[in-house]
Amino acid sequence: MGPANAAGPAPVDLGAPPLTDAADIAERLAAGEWVVDLRNRIAFADGHVAGSFNFEADGKIATYLAWMIPRGKPLTLLADSPAQLAAAQRELVRVGIDRPAAAATGTPRDWLADGHAPRSFPRATFADLAARASGSEAVVLDVRRNSERAKGWIAGSVHIPVHDLHRRPAEVPPGTVWVHCAGGMRAGIAASLLDAAGRDVVAVDDSFDAASRAGLPPPTAADHHPSPKNWKEARCSSSVAAHPASRLPRPASAPPTVTPSSSTCASSPSGTPDTLPAPSTPRCPASSPALPCPRPRRTGRSW
């Protein structure tokens, strides 16, 4: 690694990649390579090569494509013009994707063999999602980051951040998937990934602010998930975060004995706490005595 760092990077080649055709694109898809369509998400939803992914050249391609593509995976780029292709190359070389394996420009008709029609999927708004037929086999998939979801989400929705979706497609329940983010771009990426996997998908191309105006229900207490800053506290129990001693559940049969010097999560044969720590020190619920207790934060704020 030392000699490689000392030598520095090789000269960047921003020349046009080798041009490909419909037959070669099909072979690359069959071999498991990534074929990325750089057109905008509206054009992609209207028609695209089955199995291709959509990362808009005008979006954050250097962020999301570089984040998600497996290291060393051959990459083919599909663009609507040579200028769009060249701009994407410049963005990608800045994040270590130095040379696409192949490229093509034009339209999906140019990239498909004779007899093969472009694949498509519908786009919608949050109002359309709210108006969908009740009882329909629909799954709402939220692909925003954890920090965004912590501020609010649609009750009953599934949460997989877009940068994890290509590794976790099996976690999406069966049914038509209505996928949304905060504004539409990441929903387009996620919809293309699911579409390539053969799922029926609807891309919600809308601002998340419109969800509440459309009447979609907010989360209830039963839907609560710990936010990222509370994950450390939440590890003491799969259902609740660590509580201050004053909030620990009291057994119905006998009151607990408060022992200020206690430093472990103890449990009796019946599964209820034998001792409780001093009120100033948070401890784990008795349901998970084997897990480590988080240490109190000295921030001046209550737990």
mmCIF file of C-alpha atoms in Angstrom, residues 1 12 16 29 60 66 84 92 106 117 119 127 129-130 148 153 168 186 188 230 233 256 258 265 277 297 299:
data_model
loop_
_atom_site.group_PDB
_atom_site.id
_atom_site.type_symbol
_atom_site.label_atom_id
_atom_site.label_comp_id
_atom_site.label_asym_id
_atom_site.label_seq_id
_atom_site.Cartn_x
_atom_site.Cartn_y
_atom_site.Cartn_z
ATOM 1 C CA MET A 1 0.000 0.000 0.000
ATOM 2 C CA VAL A 12 -7.314 9.859 -15.617
ATOM 3 C CA ALA A 16 -15.299 7.941 -24.549
ATOM 4 C CA LEU A 29 -26.915 -7.981 -17.644
ATOM 5 C CA LYS A 60 -26.239 12.937 -6.925
ATOM 6 C CA ALA A 66 -20.299 5.216 -5.807
ATOM 7 C CA GLN A 84 -24.611 13.566 -20.614
ATOM 8 C CA LEU A 92 -17.604 9.385 -11.270
ATOM 9 C CA GLY A 106 -29.758 7.048 -27.532
ATOM 10 C CA ALA A 117 -40.108 -3.973 -25.499
ATOM 11 C CA ARG A 119 -40.058 -2.125 -19.329
ATOM 12 C CA ALA A 127 -52.346 11.686 -2.631
ATOM 13 C CA LEU A 129 -51.023 6.518 -2.252
ATOM 14 C CA ALA A 130 -53.693 7.695 0.185
ATOM 15 C CA GLU A 148 -34.892 11.573 8.345
ATOM 16 C CA TRP A 153 -42.931 8.399 8.913
ATOM 17 C CA ARG A 168 -31.660 -6.373 1.472
ATOM 18 C CA ARG A 186 -33.961 8.243 -4.165
ATOM 19 C CA GLY A 188 -36.498 6.526 -8.396
ATOM 20 C CA ASN A 230 -31.011 5.975 21.111
ATOM 21 C CA GLU A 233 -29.965 2.563 25.024
ATOM 22 C CA PRO A 256 -38.527 -4.036 44.581
ATOM 23 C CA VAL A 258 -33.793 -0.070 45.952
ATOM 24 C CA CYS A 265 -29.294 -6.164 36.045
ATOM 25 C CA PRO A 277 -30.243 0.852 40.960
ATOM 26 C CA ARG A 297 -24.449 10.460 29.602
ATOM 27 C CA THR A 299 -24.682 16.074 29.239
#
